[in-house]
Amino acid sequence: MKEKYMTENKYNTIIVGGGIAGLTSAAYLSREGKKILLIEKNKECGGLVNTFTQDGFHFDAGVRALEDAGIIFPMLKDLGIHLEVVKSPVSISIENEMLHIESLESLIQYRELLTTLYPESKGEINAIMKVIRKIMKYMDVLYGIENPVFKDLKRDRTFIFKKLLPWLPKFILTVGKINRMNLPVEDYLDTIVKNPSLKDIISQHFFKNTPAFFALSYFSLYLDYFYPKGGIGKLSDALINKTIENGGEIKTETKIIKVLADKCIVIDQQNLTYEYDHLIWAADIKTFYRISETDGFSPKIKTIFEDTKEKMLDNRGGDSVFTLFVEVDEPLENFRKIAHGHFFYTPSKQGLGETHWNELNSLLHNWEKVKKEQMLAWLDKFTRLNTYEISIPGLKDPELAPPGKTGLIISLLAEYDLFSKVQEAGWYDEFKTELENRILSVIANSIYPMLKDKIIKHFSFTPLSIENRIGSSEGAITGWSFEKPVPVVNKIQFSDRSVLTPIPSIFQAGQWAYSPAGVPMSILTGKLAANKILKRNN
Ligand SMILES: Cc1cc2nc3c(=O)[nH]c(=O)nc-3n(C[C@H](O)[C@H](O)[C@H](O)COP(=O)(O)OP(=O)(O)OC[C@H]3O[C@@H](n4cnc5c(N)ncnc54)[C@H](O)[C@@H]3O)c2cc1C
C-alpha cells in the first residue's frame, strides 16, 4: 500500500452508495489492490438488488429477476464469482387468457392471445408483432457478444478477432436503427395501433414516455430472465464478499451528508471525515449536487458544475412502484398450476386509458378541492384496470418459502406525488390500506382465489418507502423520468462518458448516470467508473 494511504480515513477511492453499481466499482478497484472504502447508509448493501426475510418468507425488495444483457455473466466470470442461478420463466395473462413464455415460438402464441382478445384489431396486432420481431433481431446483435468492457482486451486475442471485430460493424448499424426508435412508446404505438385498449395493454406497465425500443424489447428480455438461488440479493452478497476478499473496506449505516469536492473530503452524519483521491458517487445524483461544495475550484469548473446542477435539479426521477408483500398459507404447487413465478397479469382487457396519467394529474392538480371519496373511486379504477407484476420467489427456489406456504410480491407502477400529497393530507396509512385491500380483492377475485381466505399477513412499500430506504429522488427505481430530455448520456455508443462529472476527481455510476437504466446499466457504469480511475492510476 502506498504510504499516503497509511493514514486512517484516507483512500485511493471512496464509493458512496452500496447498490449494485457501487458494489461493482468496489469489487473491481479492490481487485487491483486500490485502497477503497464503500460507504452505505443502510444496515445492508444492495440497494434495489436486495432480498429480505420476514416470518421465514424471503422477499425481493427491488428487482424481481435479472437479465444478463451481455453484462452480468461476463462480470461474474471476470471477477471469478460463481453464482448459482435458475431460469426465471415469465407468464403473461390478460383476463382469462394465459401465456407461458417458453421460447421464441411463444411470440406466435402471444399474437394469438391478443387476437382472441381484440379480434377487430388483427392487422394492428400483426404490425406490433413485426416490430417486436425486428427488435428481437436488434437485441440479438446488441447483446450478441459478452460486453467488451468486461473482457481483458490486452490478452484475449481470440475474443478480439473472433467475436469483437466481426460484431462491430453489425453493432454500429444496429445502434443507428435503435436510436431511431428512441421516441416515446406511446407515440410510436400511435403510428401503428388505433385501438386504445390494445395500445394500453402493450404499454401500460412501462413508465410514461419510455423509449419505444426499450419498452418493446421486453418480449425478448422475458426469455432471458434468470434468478439467483437464495434470492436476488445473492448477487449483491457475491460482490460484497469479493470486495472484502480483495481487501476492500465496506462501512454500513453511514450516510454521507456533505462532499467538500474542492478538498477531496466527504463527511458523514456523525461529522466524521474521509479523504479520497477519487470519489465514485453511486447514489442519488440530485443529492450529490445539493450537498457538494466547490468553492476552491477554478471559475470554469464552478460554472460547469452549477450549470449541470441546475439541469439535474430541474429534472425528476422516473415513476416508482407500489409493492405488496403477501404471506399465504397455501402450498407453492397450487400457485405453480396457475402461472410461472414471474408473472405479468392484467385483469381487464379494457386498459388504463387516461386513468394513470391525465385523470390522476387532474386530481393532483386540483388536490385542495378533491374529496377522499373521489380519490378512492379513482383507486378502484386504477387497481381494476392496471397491469400487475407478480413474483413468487418460492416458485424459482422452493427454499424461499416455509414448507406448505407461499410468499407473493405484487406490484404496480405508482406516482410519487400521489403518495406525498396523501401523506401531507394526513391519511397516508389509511390510503395505503385502501390500496392494499383493493389490490388483494382484484387478485383474489380473479387469478389467485386462494387469497380470499388464506392470507397470513401482508404489508407494502410505497414510493415514499423507496425514497426513505435508498434515498432516490421521487422514489425512482430506474433513474430519470422520460418526460423531459434526460440530463445524462442516453446513447449506448457514448456510454463511456456517462460516468464523468464536472469535477475531474469525481465519477458517477448507477441508475442516474445513464438513461434508460436498470441493473445491467448500473453494473456497466460501476465498471466504467472503476476503469477511468484505474487508467488514471496507471
Ligand atoms: C420493483 C422493481 C423492479 C425492477 N425491475 C427491473 C428490471 O426488470 N430490470 C432492471 O434492469 N432493473 C429493474 N429494476 C431497477 C434496478 O433494480 C435498479 O435500477 C438498480 O438496482 C439501481 O442500482 P444502483 O446501484 O444504481 O442504485 P440503488 O439500488 O438505488 O443503490 C443506491 C445505494 O446508495 C445508498 N445511498 C443513498 N444515499 C446515500 C448516502 N448519502 N450515503 C451513503 N449511501 C447512500 C442507498 O441506501 C442504496 O443502497 C427494478 C427495480 C424495482 C424496485
XYZ file of C-alpha atoms and ligand atoms in Angstrom:
591
model
C 0.000 0.000 0.000
C 1.295 3.457 -0.882
C 2.456 5.498 2.117
C -0.008 8.293 1.584
C -2.868 5.882 2.253
C -1.421 4.660 5.565
C -3.418 7.342 7.395
C -6.723 6.075 8.598
C -9.641 7.537 6.629
C -7.572 8.326 3.520
C -8.382 6.275 0.457
C -7.475 5.977 -3.186
C -11.197 5.779 -3.915
C -14.305 6.289 -1.849
C -17.550 4.911 -3.242
C -20.777 6.355 -1.891
C -23.763 4.021 -2.274
C -23.687 0.252 -1.846
C -26.243 -0.563 -4.547
C -25.250 -2.822 -7.412
C -23.331 -0.007 -9.177
C -21.245 0.937 -6.139
C -20.592 -2.725 -5.340
C -19.341 -3.326 -8.889
C -16.902 -0.408 -8.646
C -15.759 -1.654 -5.228
C -15.142 -5.220 -6.423
C -13.099 -4.065 -9.425
C -10.996 -1.407 -7.701
C -10.219 -3.666 -4.746
C -9.207 -6.429 -7.175
C -6.487 -4.100 -8.466
C -5.230 -3.537 -4.918
C -6.586 0.001 -4.536
C -7.325 1.173 -1.031
C -11.052 1.684 -1.239
C -13.933 2.384 1.092
C -17.553 1.808 0.162
C -19.974 3.828 2.287
C -23.604 2.738 2.569
C -26.290 4.479 4.588
C -28.341 1.365 5.335
C -27.548 -1.599 7.553
C -27.313 -3.768 4.459
C -25.875 -3.150 0.981
C -27.565 -3.993 -2.320
C -29.988 -1.065 -2.659
C -32.660 -2.261 -5.093
C -30.857 -5.582 -5.575
C -31.788 -6.973 -2.223
C -33.652 -9.839 -0.544
C -35.076 -9.668 2.990
C -36.665 -12.249 5.264
C -39.938 -11.922 7.132
C -41.571 -14.744 9.136
C -39.488 -17.295 7.201
C -40.535 -15.904 3.786
C -37.821 -14.459 1.555
C -38.921 -11.434 -0.444
C -37.039 -9.390 -3.036
C -37.258 -5.718 -2.125
C -36.458 -4.387 -5.597
C -35.866 -6.044 -8.968
C -37.614 -9.453 -9.294
C -35.400 -11.245 -11.826
C -32.242 -10.354 -13.722
C -31.355 -10.026 -17.388
C -27.815 -10.775 -18.433
C -27.747 -8.194 -21.273
C -24.229 -9.399 -22.104
C -23.107 -7.787 -18.834
C -23.951 -9.733 -15.666
C -22.487 -13.129 -16.564
C -19.326 -11.637 -18.153
C -18.860 -9.515 -15.000
C -19.249 -12.547 -12.731
C -16.834 -14.581 -14.855
C -14.294 -11.771 -14.951
C -14.389 -11.408 -11.168
C -14.178 -15.172 -10.633
C -17.584 -15.327 -8.931
C -19.710 -18.447 -9.070
C -23.367 -17.591 -8.625
C -25.882 -20.403 -8.706
C -28.809 -19.315 -10.856
C -32.019 -20.759 -12.270
C -34.090 -19.627 -15.216
C -36.945 -17.347 -14.274
C -39.684 -18.062 -16.813
C -42.394 -15.481 -17.392
C -46.156 -15.837 -17.826
C -48.444 -13.180 -19.264
C -52.167 -13.169 -18.672
C -54.913 -10.802 -19.757
C -58.377 -11.576 -18.404
C -58.756 -15.364 -18.834
C -56.091 -15.760 -21.499
C -52.755 -17.136 -20.278
C -49.405 -17.500 -21.994
C -46.349 -19.202 -20.537
C -43.369 -17.851 -22.442
C -41.047 -20.736 -23.209
C -39.206 -19.864 -26.397
C -39.170 -17.578 -29.432
C -42.178 -19.555 -30.671
C -44.193 -18.054 -27.812
C -44.391 -14.853 -29.826
C -46.834 -16.649 -32.132
C -48.950 -17.632 -29.126
C -48.767 -14.045 -27.893
C -50.192 -12.911 -31.218
C -52.978 -15.487 -30.865
C -53.704 -14.370 -27.309
C -54.041 -10.754 -28.411
C -56.144 -11.722 -31.436
C -58.561 -13.680 -29.212
C -59.000 -10.601 -27.035
C -59.075 -8.000 -29.799
C -60.324 -9.820 -32.948
C -61.199 -6.480 -34.543
C -57.518 -5.405 -34.429
C -55.856 -8.342 -36.169
C -53.968 -6.136 -38.616
C -52.636 -3.917 -35.843
C -51.561 -6.943 -33.806
C -49.645 -8.271 -36.798
C -47.949 -4.894 -37.163
C -46.892 -4.950 -33.483
C -45.538 -8.489 -33.863
C -43.498 -7.392 -36.849
C -41.908 -4.627 -34.791
C -41.231 -6.933 -31.817
C -39.602 -9.452 -34.154
C -37.440 -6.706 -35.664
C -36.413 -5.547 -32.202
C -35.556 -9.111 -31.210
C -33.078 -9.172 -34.078
C -31.552 -5.881 -32.894
C -31.310 -7.305 -29.384
C -29.510 -10.372 -30.703
C -26.876 -8.023 -32.104
C -26.787 -5.644 -29.133
C -26.264 -8.402 -26.579
C -24.812 -10.846 -29.095
C -21.367 -10.926 -27.508
C -20.110 -10.504 -23.982
C -19.795 -6.781 -23.302
C -16.153 -5.903 -24.179
C -15.922 -3.706 -21.063
C -15.710 -6.935 -19.037
C -13.085 -8.594 -21.223
C -9.321 -8.342 -20.956
C -8.773 -6.869 -24.399
C -4.986 -6.795 -23.980
C -4.749 -10.555 -23.549
C -7.877 -12.099 -25.030
C -6.912 -12.021 -28.731
C -9.410 -14.747 -29.626
C -12.250 -12.590 -28.320
C -10.997 -9.577 -30.288
C -10.531 -11.344 -33.608
C -13.231 -13.994 -33.480
C -16.003 -12.019 -31.760
C -15.468 -8.290 -31.263
C -14.231 -7.303 -34.731
C -16.845 -9.286 -36.700
C -19.544 -7.903 -34.377
C -18.587 -4.195 -34.501
C -19.980 -3.286 -37.955
C -23.283 -5.030 -37.125
C -23.368 -3.188 -33.799
C -22.803 0.231 -35.399
C -25.538 -0.413 -37.949
C -27.963 -1.636 -35.292
C -27.286 1.248 -32.893
C -28.372 3.669 -35.628
C -31.639 1.766 -36.040
C -32.181 1.610 -32.277
C -31.619 5.345 -31.881
C -34.356 5.969 -34.422
C -36.724 4.155 -32.030
C -35.920 6.445 -29.118
C -39.305 8.186 -29.288
C -41.849 7.504 -26.508
C -43.518 4.109 -26.805
C -46.991 5.733 -26.683
C -46.164 7.915 -29.716
C -44.586 5.008 -31.530
C -47.627 2.789 -30.972
C -49.884 5.629 -32.161
C -48.367 5.179 -35.604
C -49.393 1.519 -35.857
C -52.253 0.938 -33.391
C -55.588 2.728 -33.301
C -57.361 0.515 -30.731
C -56.756 2.360 -27.419
C -57.221 -0.755 -25.258
C -54.713 -2.729 -27.283
C -52.245 0.140 -27.074
C -52.641 0.251 -23.292
C -52.202 -3.475 -22.896
C -48.878 -3.326 -24.725
C -47.527 -0.261 -22.970
C -49.208 0.346 -19.616
C -46.666 -1.443 -17.468
C -43.893 0.838 -18.707
C -43.088 4.253 -17.365
C -44.638 7.177 -19.186
C -42.698 8.017 -22.369
C -40.368 5.013 -22.099
C -38.294 4.919 -25.311
C -40.076 2.611 -27.762
C -37.077 0.378 -28.302
C -36.580 -0.196 -24.575
C -40.276 -0.953 -23.972
C -40.810 -3.231 -26.956
C -37.587 -5.141 -26.339
C -39.119 -6.673 -23.241
C -40.538 -9.678 -25.025
C -37.044 -10.888 -25.827
C -35.848 -9.996 -22.329
C -38.593 -12.204 -20.870
C -36.780 -15.166 -22.398
C -33.551 -14.076 -20.779
C -34.618 -13.622 -17.142
C -32.708 -15.586 -14.529
C -32.813 -15.721 -10.747
C -30.043 -16.343 -8.228
C -30.723 -19.286 -5.915
C -31.377 -17.871 -2.481
C -32.845 -14.628 -3.844
C -31.890 -11.596 -5.900
C -29.776 -10.274 -3.021
C -27.278 -13.103 -3.602
C -25.852 -11.077 -6.498
C -25.097 -8.192 -4.143
C -23.753 -10.606 -1.500
C -21.353 -12.073 -4.056
C -19.913 -8.627 -4.838
C -19.680 -7.718 -1.151
C -17.774 -10.936 -0.446
C -15.463 -10.360 -3.405
C -14.680 -6.813 -2.258
C -13.892 -7.948 1.278
C -11.831 -10.894 -0.008
C -9.858 -8.377 -2.113
C -9.139 -6.267 0.969
C -11.716 -3.540 0.268
C -13.496 -1.856 3.157
C -17.271 -1.516 3.485
C -18.843 0.771 6.054
C -22.603 0.496 6.513
C -25.058 2.644 8.500
C -23.048 5.645 7.369
C -24.727 8.401 5.432
C -22.719 10.984 3.523
C -24.204 14.392 4.163
C -21.547 16.654 2.648
C -18.993 16.484 -0.151
C -16.190 19.030 0.086
C -15.321 18.400 -3.540
C -12.583 21.031 -3.639
C -10.839 19.390 -0.652
C -11.500 15.752 -1.668
C -13.342 15.053 1.560
C -16.716 13.532 2.357
C -18.456 13.951 5.709
C -20.922 11.541 7.318
C -23.898 12.081 9.658
C -21.616 11.872 12.696
C -19.350 14.539 11.281
C -16.584 12.023 10.577
C -14.442 12.973 7.583
C -12.969 10.676 4.929
C -10.350 11.750 2.391
C -10.098 10.446 -1.159
C -8.149 10.836 -4.363
C -11.192 9.712 -6.345
C -14.832 9.580 -5.475
C -17.472 7.438 -7.162
C -20.941 8.716 -6.398
C -23.226 5.701 -6.842
C -26.252 7.073 -5.011
C -28.935 9.648 -5.779
C -27.372 12.229 -8.086
C -29.597 15.161 -7.094
C -28.421 14.635 -3.510
C -24.824 14.807 -4.728
C -25.358 18.201 -6.378
C -27.231 19.529 -3.351
C -24.593 18.574 -0.777
C -21.401 19.313 -2.729
C -19.217 22.361 -2.144
C -16.957 23.591 -4.903
C -15.635 26.927 -3.537
C -11.953 26.207 -4.098
C -12.282 25.218 -7.775
C -11.455 27.378 -10.797
C -14.300 29.569 -12.118
C -14.505 27.307 -15.178
C -15.184 24.153 -13.159
C -17.558 26.022 -10.872
C -19.592 27.297 -13.820
C -19.852 23.859 -15.426
C -20.781 22.390 -12.058
C -23.528 24.993 -11.455
C -24.941 24.517 -14.980
C -25.024 20.753 -14.564
C -26.545 21.104 -11.090
C -29.339 23.269 -12.472
C -30.090 20.715 -15.184
C -30.098 17.822 -12.726
C -32.269 19.550 -10.129
C -34.687 20.644 -12.819
C -35.393 17.018 -13.798
C -37.344 14.371 -11.942
C -36.847 10.754 -11.120
C -38.967 8.369 -13.182
C -42.055 6.600 -11.927
C -41.900 4.481 -8.855
C -43.737 1.355 -7.709
C -46.183 0.295 -5.037
C -45.356 -3.194 -3.805
C -47.485 -5.520 -1.747
C -45.856 -8.470 0.037
C -48.238 -11.299 0.908
C -47.662 -14.357 3.099
C -50.127 -17.118 2.135
C -50.998 -20.389 3.861
C -51.193 -22.334 0.605
C -48.533 -24.599 -0.945
C -46.405 -23.417 -3.852
C -47.776 -26.209 -6.073
C -51.197 -24.572 -6.187
C -49.665 -21.359 -7.483
C -47.411 -23.256 -9.898
C -50.518 -24.673 -11.597
C -51.629 -21.151 -12.484
C -48.570 -19.235 -13.670
C -44.781 -19.063 -13.546
C -43.031 -17.312 -10.670
C -42.636 -14.114 -12.707
C -45.986 -13.056 -13.984
C -47.477 -10.002 -15.737
C -51.180 -10.034 -15.063
C -53.833 -7.667 -16.420
C -57.295 -8.477 -15.025
C -59.156 -6.405 -17.628
C -58.504 -6.042 -21.341
C -60.007 -2.544 -21.231
C -56.700 -0.856 -20.402
C -55.967 2.044 -18.072
C -56.748 4.708 -20.669
C -56.272 8.121 -19.093
C -56.635 6.762 -15.530
C -52.994 6.785 -14.554
C -51.792 9.938 -16.222
C -54.399 12.542 -17.170
C -57.053 11.679 -14.580
C -54.513 11.379 -11.794
C -52.755 14.573 -12.898
C -56.013 16.430 -12.819
C -56.787 15.107 -9.314
C -53.333 16.090 -8.101
C -53.630 19.480 -9.750
C -56.922 20.210 -8.009
C -55.869 18.495 -4.810
C -57.341 21.095 -2.429
C -60.822 20.528 -3.864
C -60.655 16.747 -4.260
C -62.672 14.713 -1.769
C -61.483 11.436 -0.258
C -64.334 9.582 -1.981
C -63.181 10.855 -5.381
C -59.677 9.615 -4.673
C -60.971 6.208 -3.616
C -63.191 5.953 -6.708
C -60.100 6.660 -8.795
C -58.234 3.974 -6.823
C -60.987 1.465 -7.694
C -60.433 2.068 -11.391
C -56.667 2.196 -11.075
C -56.483 -1.220 -9.409
C -59.124 -2.837 -11.646
C -57.609 -1.795 -14.964
C -53.892 -1.988 -14.190
C -51.185 -4.486 -15.073
C -49.542 -6.227 -12.107
C -46.049 -7.649 -11.910
C -46.322 -10.657 -9.611
C -43.322 -12.550 -8.370
C -43.292 -15.721 -6.317
C -39.719 -16.328 -5.146
C -40.611 -19.853 -3.940
C -41.514 -20.928 -7.481
C -37.945 -20.130 -8.512
C -36.316 -21.573 -5.416
C -38.567 -23.559 -3.028
C -36.209 -22.798 -0.123
C -37.508 -19.228 -0.159
C -40.842 -20.008 1.491
C -41.667 -22.035 4.627
C -42.941 -25.566 3.809
C -46.552 -25.572 2.602
C -46.659 -21.785 2.298
C -46.159 -19.186 -0.444
C -44.878 -15.615 -0.483
C -46.123 -13.266 -3.213
C -44.760 -9.905 -4.315
C -47.376 -7.899 -6.216
C -46.556 -4.511 -7.665
C -47.790 -1.803 -9.961
C -46.340 1.471 -11.188
C -47.168 4.315 -8.841
C -46.772 8.058 -8.844
C -44.611 9.549 -6.089
C -46.596 12.828 -5.922
C -49.807 10.977 -5.116
C -48.321 9.380 -2.009
C -46.578 12.529 -0.949
C -49.806 14.581 -1.194
C -51.756 11.914 0.674
C -49.091 11.982 3.376
C -49.279 15.781 3.627
C -53.045 15.488 3.909
C -52.586 13.125 6.870
C -54.160 9.920 5.566
C -51.121 8.029 4.269
C -51.662 4.870 6.371
C -55.366 4.805 5.550
C -54.652 5.279 1.833
C -52.058 2.505 1.909
C -54.580 0.139 3.491
C -57.258 1.122 0.943
C -54.818 0.407 -1.888
C -53.648 -2.891 -0.370
C -57.257 -4.067 0.096
C -58.257 -3.163 -3.437
C -55.269 -4.977 -4.946
C -55.969 -8.074 -2.849
C -59.621 -8.005 -3.805
C -58.859 -7.705 -7.555
C -56.318 -10.545 -7.438
C -58.363 -12.818 -5.146
C -61.467 -12.396 -7.286
C -59.636 -13.326 -10.446
C -56.337 -15.138 -10.811
C -55.461 -16.346 -7.275
C -58.768 -17.190 -5.457
C -56.778 -18.666 -2.553
C -56.000 -15.114 -1.473
C -59.625 -14.820 -0.299
C -59.110 -16.741 2.934
C -55.503 -17.970 3.121
C -53.570 -14.760 3.735
C -51.460 -14.920 6.888
C -50.128 -11.377 6.683
C -49.476 -8.613 4.192
C -47.537 -5.343 4.140
C -46.475 -2.857 1.496
C -43.784 -0.426 0.320
C -44.779 2.831 -1.364
C -42.691 5.234 -3.458
C -42.061 7.098 -0.190
C -40.677 3.929 1.433
C -38.309 3.554 -1.525
C -37.229 7.178 -1.206
C -36.595 6.674 2.517
C -34.771 3.397 2.162
C -32.448 4.034 -0.759
C -32.613 7.828 -0.864
C -33.630 8.035 -4.531
C -35.347 11.226 -5.701
C -39.096 10.760 -6.205
C -38.660 7.120 -5.188
C -37.303 6.391 -8.676
C -36.150 2.864 -9.411
C -34.574 3.274 -12.832
C -33.235 6.833 -12.714
C -34.592 9.723 -14.728
C -38.141 10.355 -15.861
C -38.586 10.191 -19.633
C -40.994 13.117 -19.635
C -38.264 15.706 -20.284
C -34.954 15.286 -22.112
C -32.765 13.345 -19.677
C -29.761 15.259 -18.264
C -27.310 12.370 -18.793
C -25.924 10.251 -21.631
C -28.651 8.188 -23.328
C -26.895 6.715 -26.344
C -25.128 3.395 -25.928
C -22.197 4.386 -28.149
C -21.381 7.208 -25.698
C -21.864 5.169 -22.518
C -18.159 5.522 -21.656
C -18.744 9.241 -20.970
C -21.769 8.657 -18.770
C -19.624 8.344 -15.638
C -17.926 11.747 -15.951
C -18.922 14.695 -13.769
C -17.762 18.323 -13.990
C -15.195 17.537 -11.268
C -12.211 15.555 -12.536
C -11.741 13.528 -9.326
C -15.438 12.557 -9.084
C -17.308 9.976 -11.155
C -20.963 8.957 -11.154
C -22.386 5.451 -11.519
C -25.709 3.668 -11.306
C -29.311 4.347 -12.228
C -28.750 8.136 -12.521
C -25.606 8.029 -14.673
C -27.111 6.663 -17.909
C -30.665 6.512 -19.246
C -32.533 4.207 -19.602
C -31.036 2.329 -16.672
C -31.637 -0.866 -14.744
C -29.418 -3.495 -13.180
C -27.166 -4.192 -16.214
C -26.544 -0.483 -16.938
C -25.873 0.187 -13.249
C -23.265 -2.578 -13.296
C -21.787 -1.273 -16.544
C -21.432 2.284 -15.217
C -19.936 0.936 -11.972
C -17.289 -0.820 -14.039
C -16.719 2.161 -16.371
C -16.145 4.462 -13.388
C -13.638 1.976 -11.931
C -11.891 1.762 -15.318
C -11.459 5.547 -15.501
C -9.756 5.550 -12.107
C -7.530 2.584 -12.911
C -6.477 4.230 -16.165
C -5.522 7.395 -14.309
C -3.573 5.468 -11.697
C -1.515 3.564 -14.244
C -39.857 -3.357 -8.349
C -38.628 -3.141 -9.175
C -38.491 -3.792 -10.384
C -37.357 -3.592 -11.156
N -37.238 -4.294 -12.326
C -36.111 -4.179 -13.038
C -35.908 -4.985 -14.206
O -36.764 -5.792 -14.584
N -34.752 -4.854 -14.891
C -33.782 -3.985 -14.488
O -32.729 -3.923 -15.118
N -33.940 -3.203 -13.402
C -35.076 -3.273 -12.663
N -35.234 -2.509 -11.548
C -34.286 -1.408 -11.294
C -32.965 -1.790 -10.669
O -33.179 -2.595 -9.540
C -32.216 -0.500 -10.277
O -32.214 0.402 -11.362
C -30.771 -0.763 -9.877
O -30.710 -1.810 -8.917
C -30.150 0.521 -9.326
O -28.879 0.259 -8.776
P -27.957 1.432 -8.235
O -26.723 0.823 -7.698
O -27.821 2.491 -9.256
O -28.773 2.176 -7.097
P -29.565 1.797 -5.786
O -30.029 0.406 -5.774
O -30.551 2.880 -5.659
O -28.462 1.955 -4.640
C -28.049 3.175 -4.123
C -27.489 2.922 -2.735
O -26.952 4.146 -2.218
C -27.283 4.253 -0.846
N -27.244 5.673 -0.500
C -28.089 6.638 -0.929
N -27.717 7.837 -0.431
C -26.613 7.619 0.321
C -25.776 8.483 1.089
N -25.999 9.791 1.168
N -24.735 7.930 1.754
C -24.493 6.601 1.684
N -25.270 5.745 0.967
C -26.307 6.244 0.288
C -28.672 3.638 -0.783
O -29.021 3.254 0.519
C -28.559 2.465 -1.750
O -28.128 1.288 -1.122
C -36.347 -2.691 -10.729
C -36.477 -2.054 -9.500
C -37.602 -2.269 -8.718
C -37.707 -1.584 -7.379
